[in-house]
XYZ file of C-alpha atoms in Angstrom:
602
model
C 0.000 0.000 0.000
C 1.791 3.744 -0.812
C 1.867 6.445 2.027
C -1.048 8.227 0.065
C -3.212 5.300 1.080
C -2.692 4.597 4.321
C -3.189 8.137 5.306
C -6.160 8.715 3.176
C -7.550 5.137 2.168
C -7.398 3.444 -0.731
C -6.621 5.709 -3.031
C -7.905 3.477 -5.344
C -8.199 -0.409 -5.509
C -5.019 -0.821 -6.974
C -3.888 -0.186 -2.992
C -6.135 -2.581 -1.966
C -4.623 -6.628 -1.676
C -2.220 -5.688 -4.632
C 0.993 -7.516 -3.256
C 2.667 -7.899 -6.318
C 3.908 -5.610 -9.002
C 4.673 -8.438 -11.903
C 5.044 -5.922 -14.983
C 3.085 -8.934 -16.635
C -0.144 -10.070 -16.169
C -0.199 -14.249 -15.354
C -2.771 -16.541 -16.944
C -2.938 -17.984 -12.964
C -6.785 -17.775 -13.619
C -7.244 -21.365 -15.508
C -4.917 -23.463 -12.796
C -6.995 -21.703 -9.725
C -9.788 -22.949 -12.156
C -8.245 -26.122 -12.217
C -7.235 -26.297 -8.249
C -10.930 -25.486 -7.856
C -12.540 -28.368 -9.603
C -10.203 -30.415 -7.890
C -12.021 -29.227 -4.706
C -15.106 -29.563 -5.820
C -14.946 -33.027 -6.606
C -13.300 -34.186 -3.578
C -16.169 -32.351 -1.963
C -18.214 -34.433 -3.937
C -16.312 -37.578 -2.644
C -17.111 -36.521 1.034
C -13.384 -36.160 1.300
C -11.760 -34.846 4.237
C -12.593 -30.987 4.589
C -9.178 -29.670 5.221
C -8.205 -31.434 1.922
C -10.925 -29.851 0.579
C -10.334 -26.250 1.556
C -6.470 -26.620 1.082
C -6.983 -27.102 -2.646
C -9.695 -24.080 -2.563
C -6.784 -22.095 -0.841
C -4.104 -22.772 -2.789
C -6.962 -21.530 -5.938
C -7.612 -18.098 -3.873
C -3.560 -17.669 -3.874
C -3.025 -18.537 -7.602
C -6.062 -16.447 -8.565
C -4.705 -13.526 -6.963
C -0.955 -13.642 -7.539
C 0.585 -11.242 -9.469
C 3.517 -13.375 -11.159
C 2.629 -15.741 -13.647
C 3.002 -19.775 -12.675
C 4.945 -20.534 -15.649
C 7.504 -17.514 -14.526
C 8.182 -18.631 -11.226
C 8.683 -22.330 -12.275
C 11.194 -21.422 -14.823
C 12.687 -18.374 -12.752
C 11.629 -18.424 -9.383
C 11.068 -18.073 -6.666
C 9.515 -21.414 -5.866
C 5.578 -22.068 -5.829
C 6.208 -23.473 -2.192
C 6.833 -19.485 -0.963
C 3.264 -18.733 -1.690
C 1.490 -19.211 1.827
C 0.054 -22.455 1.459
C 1.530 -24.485 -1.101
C 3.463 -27.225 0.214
C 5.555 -29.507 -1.950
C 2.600 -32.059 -3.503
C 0.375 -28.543 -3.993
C 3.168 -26.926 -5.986
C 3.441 -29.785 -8.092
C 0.212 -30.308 -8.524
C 0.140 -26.560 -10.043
C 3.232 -27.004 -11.718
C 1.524 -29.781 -13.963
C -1.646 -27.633 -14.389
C 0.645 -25.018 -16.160
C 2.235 -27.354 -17.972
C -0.122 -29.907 -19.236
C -3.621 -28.408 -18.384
C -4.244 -30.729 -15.496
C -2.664 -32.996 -12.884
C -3.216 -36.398 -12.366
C -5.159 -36.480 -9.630
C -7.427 -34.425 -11.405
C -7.423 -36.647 -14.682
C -8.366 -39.708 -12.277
C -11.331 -37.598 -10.241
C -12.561 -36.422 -13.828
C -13.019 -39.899 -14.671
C -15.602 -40.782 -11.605
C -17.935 -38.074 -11.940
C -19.158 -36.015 -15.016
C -19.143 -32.568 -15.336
C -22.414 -31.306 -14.776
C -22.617 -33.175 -11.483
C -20.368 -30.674 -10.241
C -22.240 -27.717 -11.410
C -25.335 -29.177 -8.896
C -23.261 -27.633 -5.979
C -24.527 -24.616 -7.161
C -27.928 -25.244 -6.717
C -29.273 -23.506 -3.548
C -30.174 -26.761 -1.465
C -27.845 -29.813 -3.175
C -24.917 -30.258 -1.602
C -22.205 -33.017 -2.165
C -24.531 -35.955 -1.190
C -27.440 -34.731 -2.764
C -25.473 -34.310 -5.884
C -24.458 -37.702 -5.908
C -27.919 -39.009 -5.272
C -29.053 -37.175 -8.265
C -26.016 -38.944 -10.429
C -26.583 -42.407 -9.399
C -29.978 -43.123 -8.608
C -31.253 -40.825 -11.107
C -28.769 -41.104 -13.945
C -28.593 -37.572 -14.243
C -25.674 -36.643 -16.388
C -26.714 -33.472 -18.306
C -28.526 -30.293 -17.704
C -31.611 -31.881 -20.217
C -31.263 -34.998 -17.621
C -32.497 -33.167 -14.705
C -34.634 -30.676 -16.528
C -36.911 -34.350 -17.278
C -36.399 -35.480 -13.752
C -37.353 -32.575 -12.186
C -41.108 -32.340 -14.810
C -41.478 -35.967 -13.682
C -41.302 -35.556 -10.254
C -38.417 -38.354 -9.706
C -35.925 -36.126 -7.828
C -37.885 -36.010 -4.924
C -37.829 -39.873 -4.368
C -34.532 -40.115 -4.836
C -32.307 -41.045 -1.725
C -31.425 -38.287 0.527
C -33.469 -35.412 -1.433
C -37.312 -35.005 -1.046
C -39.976 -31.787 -2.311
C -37.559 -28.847 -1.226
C -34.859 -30.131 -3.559
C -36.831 -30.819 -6.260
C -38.471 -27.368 -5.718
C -35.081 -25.678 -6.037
C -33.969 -27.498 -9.089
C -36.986 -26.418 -10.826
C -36.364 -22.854 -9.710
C -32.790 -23.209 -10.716
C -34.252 -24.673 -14.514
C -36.394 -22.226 -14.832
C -33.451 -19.548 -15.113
C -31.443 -19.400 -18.674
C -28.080 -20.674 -18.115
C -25.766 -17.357 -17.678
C -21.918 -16.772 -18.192
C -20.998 -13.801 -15.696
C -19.417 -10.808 -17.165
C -18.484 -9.305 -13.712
C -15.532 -10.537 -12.073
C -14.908 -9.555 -8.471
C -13.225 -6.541 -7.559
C -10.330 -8.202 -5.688
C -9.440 -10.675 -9.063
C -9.355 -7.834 -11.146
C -6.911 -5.710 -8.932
C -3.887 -7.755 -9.745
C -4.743 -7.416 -13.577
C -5.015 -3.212 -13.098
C -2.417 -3.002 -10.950
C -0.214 -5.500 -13.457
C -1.665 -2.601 -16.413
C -0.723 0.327 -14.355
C 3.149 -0.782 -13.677
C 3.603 -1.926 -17.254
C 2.286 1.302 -18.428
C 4.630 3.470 -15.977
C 7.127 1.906 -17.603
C 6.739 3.413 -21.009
C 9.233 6.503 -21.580
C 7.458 10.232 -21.152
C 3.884 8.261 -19.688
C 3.810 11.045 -16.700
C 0.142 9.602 -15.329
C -1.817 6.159 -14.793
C -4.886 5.817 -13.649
C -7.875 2.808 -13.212
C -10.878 4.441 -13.273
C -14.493 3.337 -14.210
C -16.750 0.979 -11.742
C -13.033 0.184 -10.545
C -11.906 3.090 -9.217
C -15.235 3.809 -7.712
C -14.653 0.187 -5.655
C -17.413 -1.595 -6.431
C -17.715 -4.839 -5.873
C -17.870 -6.258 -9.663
C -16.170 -4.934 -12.809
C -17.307 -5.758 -16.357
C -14.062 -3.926 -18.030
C -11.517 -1.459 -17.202
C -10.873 2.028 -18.658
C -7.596 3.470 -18.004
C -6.696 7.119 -18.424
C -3.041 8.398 -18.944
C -0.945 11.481 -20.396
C 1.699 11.222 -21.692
C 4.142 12.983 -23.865
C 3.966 10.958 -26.351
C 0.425 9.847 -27.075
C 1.124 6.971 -29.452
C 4.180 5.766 -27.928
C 1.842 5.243 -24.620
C -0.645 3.511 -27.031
C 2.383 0.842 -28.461
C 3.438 0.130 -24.995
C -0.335 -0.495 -24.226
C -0.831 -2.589 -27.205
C 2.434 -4.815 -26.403
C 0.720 -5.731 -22.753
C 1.407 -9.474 -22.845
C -2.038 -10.967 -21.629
C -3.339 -9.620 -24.464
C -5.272 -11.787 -26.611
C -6.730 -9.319 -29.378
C -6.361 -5.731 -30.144
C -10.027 -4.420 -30.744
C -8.934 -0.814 -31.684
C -6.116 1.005 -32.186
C -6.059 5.294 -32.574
C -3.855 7.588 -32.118
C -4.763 8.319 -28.108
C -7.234 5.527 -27.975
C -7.274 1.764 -27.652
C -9.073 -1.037 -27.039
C -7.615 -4.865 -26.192
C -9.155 -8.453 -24.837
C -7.666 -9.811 -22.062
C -6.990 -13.518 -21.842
C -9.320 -13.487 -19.115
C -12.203 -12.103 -21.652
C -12.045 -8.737 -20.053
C -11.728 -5.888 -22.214
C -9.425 -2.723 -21.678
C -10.000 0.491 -23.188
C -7.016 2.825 -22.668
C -7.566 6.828 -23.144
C -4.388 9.398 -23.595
C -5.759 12.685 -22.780
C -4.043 16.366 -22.325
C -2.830 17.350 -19.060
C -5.281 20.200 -18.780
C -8.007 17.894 -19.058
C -6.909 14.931 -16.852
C -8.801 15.850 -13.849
C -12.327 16.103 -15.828
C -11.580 13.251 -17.907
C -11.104 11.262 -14.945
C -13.796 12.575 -13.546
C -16.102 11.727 -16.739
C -14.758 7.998 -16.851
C -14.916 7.311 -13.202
C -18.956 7.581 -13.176
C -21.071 6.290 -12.485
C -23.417 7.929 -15.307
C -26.051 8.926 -12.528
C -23.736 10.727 -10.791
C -21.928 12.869 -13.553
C -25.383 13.743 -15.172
C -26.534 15.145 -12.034
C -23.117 17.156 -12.223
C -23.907 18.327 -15.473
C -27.282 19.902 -14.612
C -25.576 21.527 -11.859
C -23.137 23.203 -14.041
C -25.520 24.072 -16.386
C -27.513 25.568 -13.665
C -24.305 27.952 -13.031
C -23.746 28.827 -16.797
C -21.319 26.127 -17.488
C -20.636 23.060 -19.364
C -18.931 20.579 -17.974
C -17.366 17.509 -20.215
C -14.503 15.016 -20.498
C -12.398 17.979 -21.640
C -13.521 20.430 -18.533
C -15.355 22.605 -17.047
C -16.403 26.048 -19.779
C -17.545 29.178 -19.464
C -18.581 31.016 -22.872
C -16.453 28.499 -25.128
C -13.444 29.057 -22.166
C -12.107 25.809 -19.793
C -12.312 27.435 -16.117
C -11.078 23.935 -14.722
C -9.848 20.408 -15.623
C -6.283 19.559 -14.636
C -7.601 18.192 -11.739
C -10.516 16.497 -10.279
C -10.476 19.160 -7.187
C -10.716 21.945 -9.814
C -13.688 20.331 -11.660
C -15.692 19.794 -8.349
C -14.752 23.488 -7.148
C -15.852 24.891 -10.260
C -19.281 23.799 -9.659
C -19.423 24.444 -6.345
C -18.996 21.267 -4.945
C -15.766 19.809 -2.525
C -14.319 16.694 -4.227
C -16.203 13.818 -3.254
C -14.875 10.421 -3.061
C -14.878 7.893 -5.879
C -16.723 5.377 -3.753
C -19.631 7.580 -2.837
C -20.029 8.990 -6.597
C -23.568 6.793 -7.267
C -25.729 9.935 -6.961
C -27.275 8.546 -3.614
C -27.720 11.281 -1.573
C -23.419 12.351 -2.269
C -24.289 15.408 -4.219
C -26.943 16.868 -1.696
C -24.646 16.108 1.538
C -21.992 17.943 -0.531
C -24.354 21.014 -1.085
C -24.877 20.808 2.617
C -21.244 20.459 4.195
C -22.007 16.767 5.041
C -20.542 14.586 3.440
C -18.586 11.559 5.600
C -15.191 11.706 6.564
C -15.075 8.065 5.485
C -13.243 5.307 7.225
C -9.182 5.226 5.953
C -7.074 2.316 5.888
C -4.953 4.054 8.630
C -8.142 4.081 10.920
C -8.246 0.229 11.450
C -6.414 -1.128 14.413
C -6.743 -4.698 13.508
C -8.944 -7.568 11.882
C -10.959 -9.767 14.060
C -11.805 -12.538 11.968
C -8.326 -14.362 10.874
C -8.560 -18.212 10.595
C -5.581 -20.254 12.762
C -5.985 -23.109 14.550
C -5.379 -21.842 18.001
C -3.258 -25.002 18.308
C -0.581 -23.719 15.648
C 1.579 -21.347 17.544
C 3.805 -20.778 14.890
C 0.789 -19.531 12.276
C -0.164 -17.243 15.396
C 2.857 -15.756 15.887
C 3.375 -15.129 11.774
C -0.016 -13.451 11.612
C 0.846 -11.527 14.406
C 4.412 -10.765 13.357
C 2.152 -9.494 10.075
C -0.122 -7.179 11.983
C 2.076 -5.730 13.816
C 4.520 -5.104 10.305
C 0.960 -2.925 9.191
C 0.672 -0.965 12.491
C -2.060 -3.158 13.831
C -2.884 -3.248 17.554
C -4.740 -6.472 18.249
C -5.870 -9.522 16.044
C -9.114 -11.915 16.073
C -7.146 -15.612 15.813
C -10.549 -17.111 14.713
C -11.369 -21.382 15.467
C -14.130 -23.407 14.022
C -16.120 -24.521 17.018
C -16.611 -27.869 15.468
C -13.432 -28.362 14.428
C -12.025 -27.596 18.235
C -14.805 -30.187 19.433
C -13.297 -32.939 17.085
C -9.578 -32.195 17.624
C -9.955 -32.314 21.581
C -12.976 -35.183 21.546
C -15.333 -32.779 23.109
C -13.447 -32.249 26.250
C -14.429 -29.443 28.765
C -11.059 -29.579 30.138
C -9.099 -30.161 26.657
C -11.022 -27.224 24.898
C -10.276 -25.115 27.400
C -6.289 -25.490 27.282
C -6.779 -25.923 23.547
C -8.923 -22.266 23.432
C -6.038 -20.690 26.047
C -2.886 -22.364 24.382
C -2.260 -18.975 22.342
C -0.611 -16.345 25.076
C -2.868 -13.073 25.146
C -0.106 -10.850 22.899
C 2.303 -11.877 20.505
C 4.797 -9.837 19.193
C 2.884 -6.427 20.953
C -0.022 -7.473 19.457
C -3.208 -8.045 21.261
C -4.533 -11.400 20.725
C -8.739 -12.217 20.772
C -9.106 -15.721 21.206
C -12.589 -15.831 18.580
C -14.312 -19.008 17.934
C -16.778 -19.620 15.092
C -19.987 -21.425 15.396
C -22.926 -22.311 13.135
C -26.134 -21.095 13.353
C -28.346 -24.224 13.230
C -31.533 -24.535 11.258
C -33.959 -23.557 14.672
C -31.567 -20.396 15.341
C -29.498 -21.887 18.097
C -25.617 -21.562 18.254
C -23.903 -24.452 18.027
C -21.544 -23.835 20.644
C -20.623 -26.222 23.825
C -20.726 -23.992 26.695
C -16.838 -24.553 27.289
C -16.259 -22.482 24.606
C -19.629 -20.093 25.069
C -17.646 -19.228 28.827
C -13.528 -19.666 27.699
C -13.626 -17.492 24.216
C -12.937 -13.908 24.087
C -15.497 -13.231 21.060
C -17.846 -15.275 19.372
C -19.037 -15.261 15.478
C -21.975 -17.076 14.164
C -22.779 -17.596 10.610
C -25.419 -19.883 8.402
C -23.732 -22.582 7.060
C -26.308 -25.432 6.381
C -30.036 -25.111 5.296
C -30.278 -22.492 2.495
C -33.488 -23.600 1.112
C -35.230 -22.477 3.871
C -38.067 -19.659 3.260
C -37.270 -16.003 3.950
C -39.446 -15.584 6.569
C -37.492 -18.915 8.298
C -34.020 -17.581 7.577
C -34.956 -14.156 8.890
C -36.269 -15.796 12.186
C -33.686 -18.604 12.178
C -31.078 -15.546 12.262
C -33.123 -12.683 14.484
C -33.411 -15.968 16.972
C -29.264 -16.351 16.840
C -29.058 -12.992 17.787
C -30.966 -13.025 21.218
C -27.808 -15.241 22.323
C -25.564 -13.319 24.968
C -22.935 -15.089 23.632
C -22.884 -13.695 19.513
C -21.159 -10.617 19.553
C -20.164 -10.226 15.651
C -23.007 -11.842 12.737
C -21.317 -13.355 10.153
C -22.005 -13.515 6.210
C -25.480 -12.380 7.195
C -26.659 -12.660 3.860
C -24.182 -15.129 2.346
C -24.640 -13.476 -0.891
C -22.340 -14.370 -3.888
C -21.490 -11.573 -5.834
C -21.300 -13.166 -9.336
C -24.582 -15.093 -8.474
C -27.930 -15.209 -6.701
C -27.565 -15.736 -2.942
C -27.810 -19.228 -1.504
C -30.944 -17.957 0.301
C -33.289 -15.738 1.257
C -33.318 -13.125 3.932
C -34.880 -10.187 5.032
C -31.868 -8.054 6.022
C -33.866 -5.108 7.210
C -35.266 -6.945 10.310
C -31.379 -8.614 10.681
C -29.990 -5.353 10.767
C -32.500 -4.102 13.043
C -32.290 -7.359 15.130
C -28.438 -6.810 15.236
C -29.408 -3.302 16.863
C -31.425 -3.914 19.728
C -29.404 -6.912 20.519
C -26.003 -5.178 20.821
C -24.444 -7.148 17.995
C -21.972 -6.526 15.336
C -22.324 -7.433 11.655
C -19.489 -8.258 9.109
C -17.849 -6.984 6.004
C -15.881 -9.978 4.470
C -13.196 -9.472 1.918
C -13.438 -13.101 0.694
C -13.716 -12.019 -3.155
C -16.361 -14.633 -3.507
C -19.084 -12.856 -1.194
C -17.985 -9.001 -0.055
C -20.930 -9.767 2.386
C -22.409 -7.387 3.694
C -22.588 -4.974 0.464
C -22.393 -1.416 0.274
C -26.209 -0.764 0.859
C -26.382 -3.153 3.748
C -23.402 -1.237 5.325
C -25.110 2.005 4.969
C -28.327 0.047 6.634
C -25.748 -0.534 9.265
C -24.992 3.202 9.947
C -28.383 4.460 9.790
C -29.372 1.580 12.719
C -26.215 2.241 14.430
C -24.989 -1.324 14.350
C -21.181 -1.376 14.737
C -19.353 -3.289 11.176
C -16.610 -5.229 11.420
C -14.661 -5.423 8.857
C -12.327 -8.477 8.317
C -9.857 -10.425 5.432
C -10.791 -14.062 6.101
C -7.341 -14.700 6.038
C -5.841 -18.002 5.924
C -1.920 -16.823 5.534
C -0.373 -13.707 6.724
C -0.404 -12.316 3.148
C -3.959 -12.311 3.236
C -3.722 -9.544 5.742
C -3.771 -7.278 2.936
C -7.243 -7.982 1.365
C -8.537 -6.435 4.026
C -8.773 -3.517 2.315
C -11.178 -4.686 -0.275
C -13.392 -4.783 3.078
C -12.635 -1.106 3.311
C -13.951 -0.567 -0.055
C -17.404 -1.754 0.856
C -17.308 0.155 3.811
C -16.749 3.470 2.062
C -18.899 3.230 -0.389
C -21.382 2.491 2.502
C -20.789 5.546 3.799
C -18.797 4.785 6.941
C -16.420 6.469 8.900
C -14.265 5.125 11.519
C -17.000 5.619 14.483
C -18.835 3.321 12.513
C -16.740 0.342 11.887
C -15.794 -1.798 15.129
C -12.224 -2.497 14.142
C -11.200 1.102 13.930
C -11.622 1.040 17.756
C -8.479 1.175 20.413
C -8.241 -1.474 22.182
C -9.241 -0.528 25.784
C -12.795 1.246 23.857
C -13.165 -2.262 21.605
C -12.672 -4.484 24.968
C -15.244 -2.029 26.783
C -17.956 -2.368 23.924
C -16.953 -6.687 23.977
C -17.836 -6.515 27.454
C -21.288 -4.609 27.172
C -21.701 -7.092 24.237
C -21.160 -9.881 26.457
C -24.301 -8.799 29.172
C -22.059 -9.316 32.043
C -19.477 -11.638 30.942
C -16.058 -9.988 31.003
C -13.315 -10.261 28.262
C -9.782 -9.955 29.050
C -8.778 -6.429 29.659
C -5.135 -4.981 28.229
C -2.912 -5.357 30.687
């Protein structure tokens, strides 16, 4: 992250999770593909979870590193320095780059066809009921199940019954769709891999990632890139010559247009210094927001385009974005806020947030380690501290603590307390994750409700419930003393429907009267909660936590893609639970807890 970012946020996306600065932009995408469908059908051979989720991992890491496979296997640095990927993992990916698969993939290809895999998408079928619908049904094709489902056999089949079948007819009665959104944190390492490779062109003096991008939303369909230059068709060669590309669409003189690998296309713009700030302004959006800034301007006498803001055929402003705003009257207001929702009238009245910064977060409490690996809990801390960080959320499956210590009051206990209370000057919350079950309760053994600092619930089972069941399974969840931070509330998927349905309104409100938090996640997968559920949030006054889901130190940095939802719901730091010192985050843990202290700083 640069000094502008950490004092003022992300300055734009490119800050946010972008570890790497490979001039070159990898084609990492089709082995994480691969390393996922290995995961998926070991899921679908009940195979051990951690397997599972090593192999879905090691995907997240490829997907989102910046150096291409096939350069670090012929140069370096190994595959096993990426947190993660031990020696059969590395070699596993090595073959993937190599050959298009691994073996152990070939061999799991040859037990179960395709489509059976795609069923784990349906709302409902999980890895059993999948298999039910491949062997006692036959079902090997989307046509297959499209004739079970009108016959009524899927709900006799083993394991399933009416709310399956339901949901596969739901799920047949949508048209098959490709998404042309890609989350915002897979697409930072490709603009941020754009970006360095076009710094590096002689006389380019400015880069910029603008569109949906730079406004940090949480999908992006393309990327438009703005630069000047000195030399407008020298920056356009150097564009052209970007090796992930697969076509050049359009070639001008300050104006180009290339297909990624990926399928994602990249228009690049070369415009005049004078005009840099309204251009960026212009291609930044969103369209809602710029027309309203138009009528403005024309309300003043002025004209305001890509090329500046004009008075009587004269440019008044445009070298900067500042200068554009002022012109009109305005203050600059933030890319993530520019969705004409209210932004423009709380700039015409002086009140507009002072939204949360990177530099206003004191920690993350929701980091996966097995609070029996000391020497993971000591590197996350170790990577905490390295970012200024006061305290860190070491967060343990409550099942998986019940299975490693056979359900022991005694053992989960010493297990839970095993991590000292600071590490490296870091203040350590000893968090423990539970599911929400199907009637609302937490499943949580009370050795763990009484020995754990925090406690996060989520919904991990039953998403075919109705809304109104969801909404009271969760509202119910919330009533326990224990829950101090909701989890994936709606367990949306950003490049798909949500696994279920839920009325966050009442959640939101629930999470208010009942003193708890709710969550930002930065897995790229869900962003959950969105930017209109955080500003829900604020308006209720339910504290946000925002957290990485990391699984490796290096996640630490995604964190920031968190942030990003966070702004653009309007948030400041008083709003977000994280951005709290330590002695006023342990003081609102132990009002959260109705009586049952947390561990005060020393």
């Amino acid at each position: 992250m640069s000094a502008g970012a950490a004092a003022d946020g992300p300055a734009s996306p490119l800050d946010a999770g972008a570890r790497t600065a490979a001039p070159q932009a990898p084609d990492n995408v089709y082995v994480a593909d691969r390393l996922d469908e290995t995961a998926d059908l070991l899921q679908l051979q009940d195979a051990n979870p951690f397997r599972v989720r090593a192999y879905r991992n090691a995907a997240r890491t490829i997907r989102r590193h910046g150096v291409p496979v096939a350069e670090m296997i012929s140069k370096g640095p190994p595959l096993t320095d990426l947190p993660g990927i031990g020696e059969d993992l590395a070699g596993k990916i090595a073959e993937c780059a190599m050959t298009g698969a691994h073996a152990l993939l070939r061999e799991l290809r040859q037990g179960v066809p395709p489509f059976v895999v795609e069923l784990l998408d349906i709302p409902g079928i999980g890895p059993k009921r999948a298999i039910a619908l491949w062997r006692d049904l036959g079902v090997r094709t989307r046509e297959q199940l499209r004739r079970a489902a009108l016959e009524g056999r899927i709900a006799g089949a083993s394991g399933l019954g009416r709310a399956a079948q339901d949901a596969v007819a739901a799920m047949l009665a949508k048209a098959p769709t490709t998404p042309s959104r890609v989350p915002i944190p897979l697409a930072a390492p490709v603009a941020r891999a754009l970006e360095v490779h076009l710094r590096a062109a002689a006389g380019v003096e400015q880069v910029t990632v603008a569109g949906s991008f730079r406004r940090g939303r949480e999908t992006v369909g393309d990327l438009d890139v703005l630069a000047t230059a000195a030399k407008g068709d020298a920056c356009i060669e150097r564009f052209c010559a970007f090796p992930d590309i697969t076509r050049v669409a359009a070639r001008g003189d300050t104006k180009a247009t290339v297909v990624l690998r990926s399928g994602m296309q990249v228009d690049l713009r070369v415009v005049a210094p004078n005009a840099y700030g309204s251009a960026l302004q212009y291609f930044t959006g969103s369209k809602a927001h710029s027309i309203a800034l138009r009528r403005i301007a024309q309300r003043r006498g002025l004209k305001l385009n890509e090329y500046g803001v004009f008075r009587d055929g004269q440019r008044i402003a445009g070298e900067t974005e500042e200068s554009v705003y002022a012109a009109i009257g305005l203050p600059l207001i933030p890319p993530e806020l520019r969705e004409n929702r209210g932004e423009i009238e709380a700039a015409l009245a002086g009140r507009l947030p002072a939204l949360v910064r990177a530099a206003d977060l004191r920690g993350d409490l929701h980091v996966h380690c097995a609070l029996d690996d000391a020497a993971l809990a000591e590197a996350f801390c170790q990577a905490a501290a390295s970012r200024g960080w006061t305290y860190l959320g070491l967060v343990d499956q409550a099942s998986r603590l019940v299975s490693a210590n056979g359900g022991e009051p005694a053992a989960l206990e010493r297990a839970l307390k095993r991590i000292p209370a600071e590490l490296r000057g870091v203040r350590v919350l000893r968090v423990v994750e539970c599911d929400i079950t199907p009637e609302g309760a937490l499943a949580l053994p009370e050795t763990l409700r009484q020995a754990a600092d925090v406690v996060i619930a989520a919904v991990h089972s039953r998403f075919d419930l109705s809304r109104d069941e969801q909404t009271r399974r969760t509202l119910r969840a919330l009533q326990d003393p224990a829950l101090r931070i909701l989890a994936q509330p709606s367990r949306r998927l950003v490049v798909r429907d949500a696994p279920y349905d839920v009325d966050m309104g009442q959640v939101i409100r629930g999470a208010a009267a009942a003193g708890v938090a709710v969550e930002i996640s930065a897995d790229p997968a869900r962003l959950d909660i969105g930017d209109l559920d955080s500003r829900l949030a604020r308006e209720a006054g339910v504290p946000v936590s925002l957290s990485c889901e990391a699984t490796s130190p290096e996640d630490l940095a995604d964190l920031n893609f968190a942030l990003l939802q966070a702004r653009r719901g309007w948030l400041e730091a008083r709003h977000v639970l994280n951005a709290r010192p330590w002695p006023e985050l342990v003081s609102w843990l132990r009002g959260a807890a109705r009586g049952r202290p947390v561990s005060a700083p020393a």
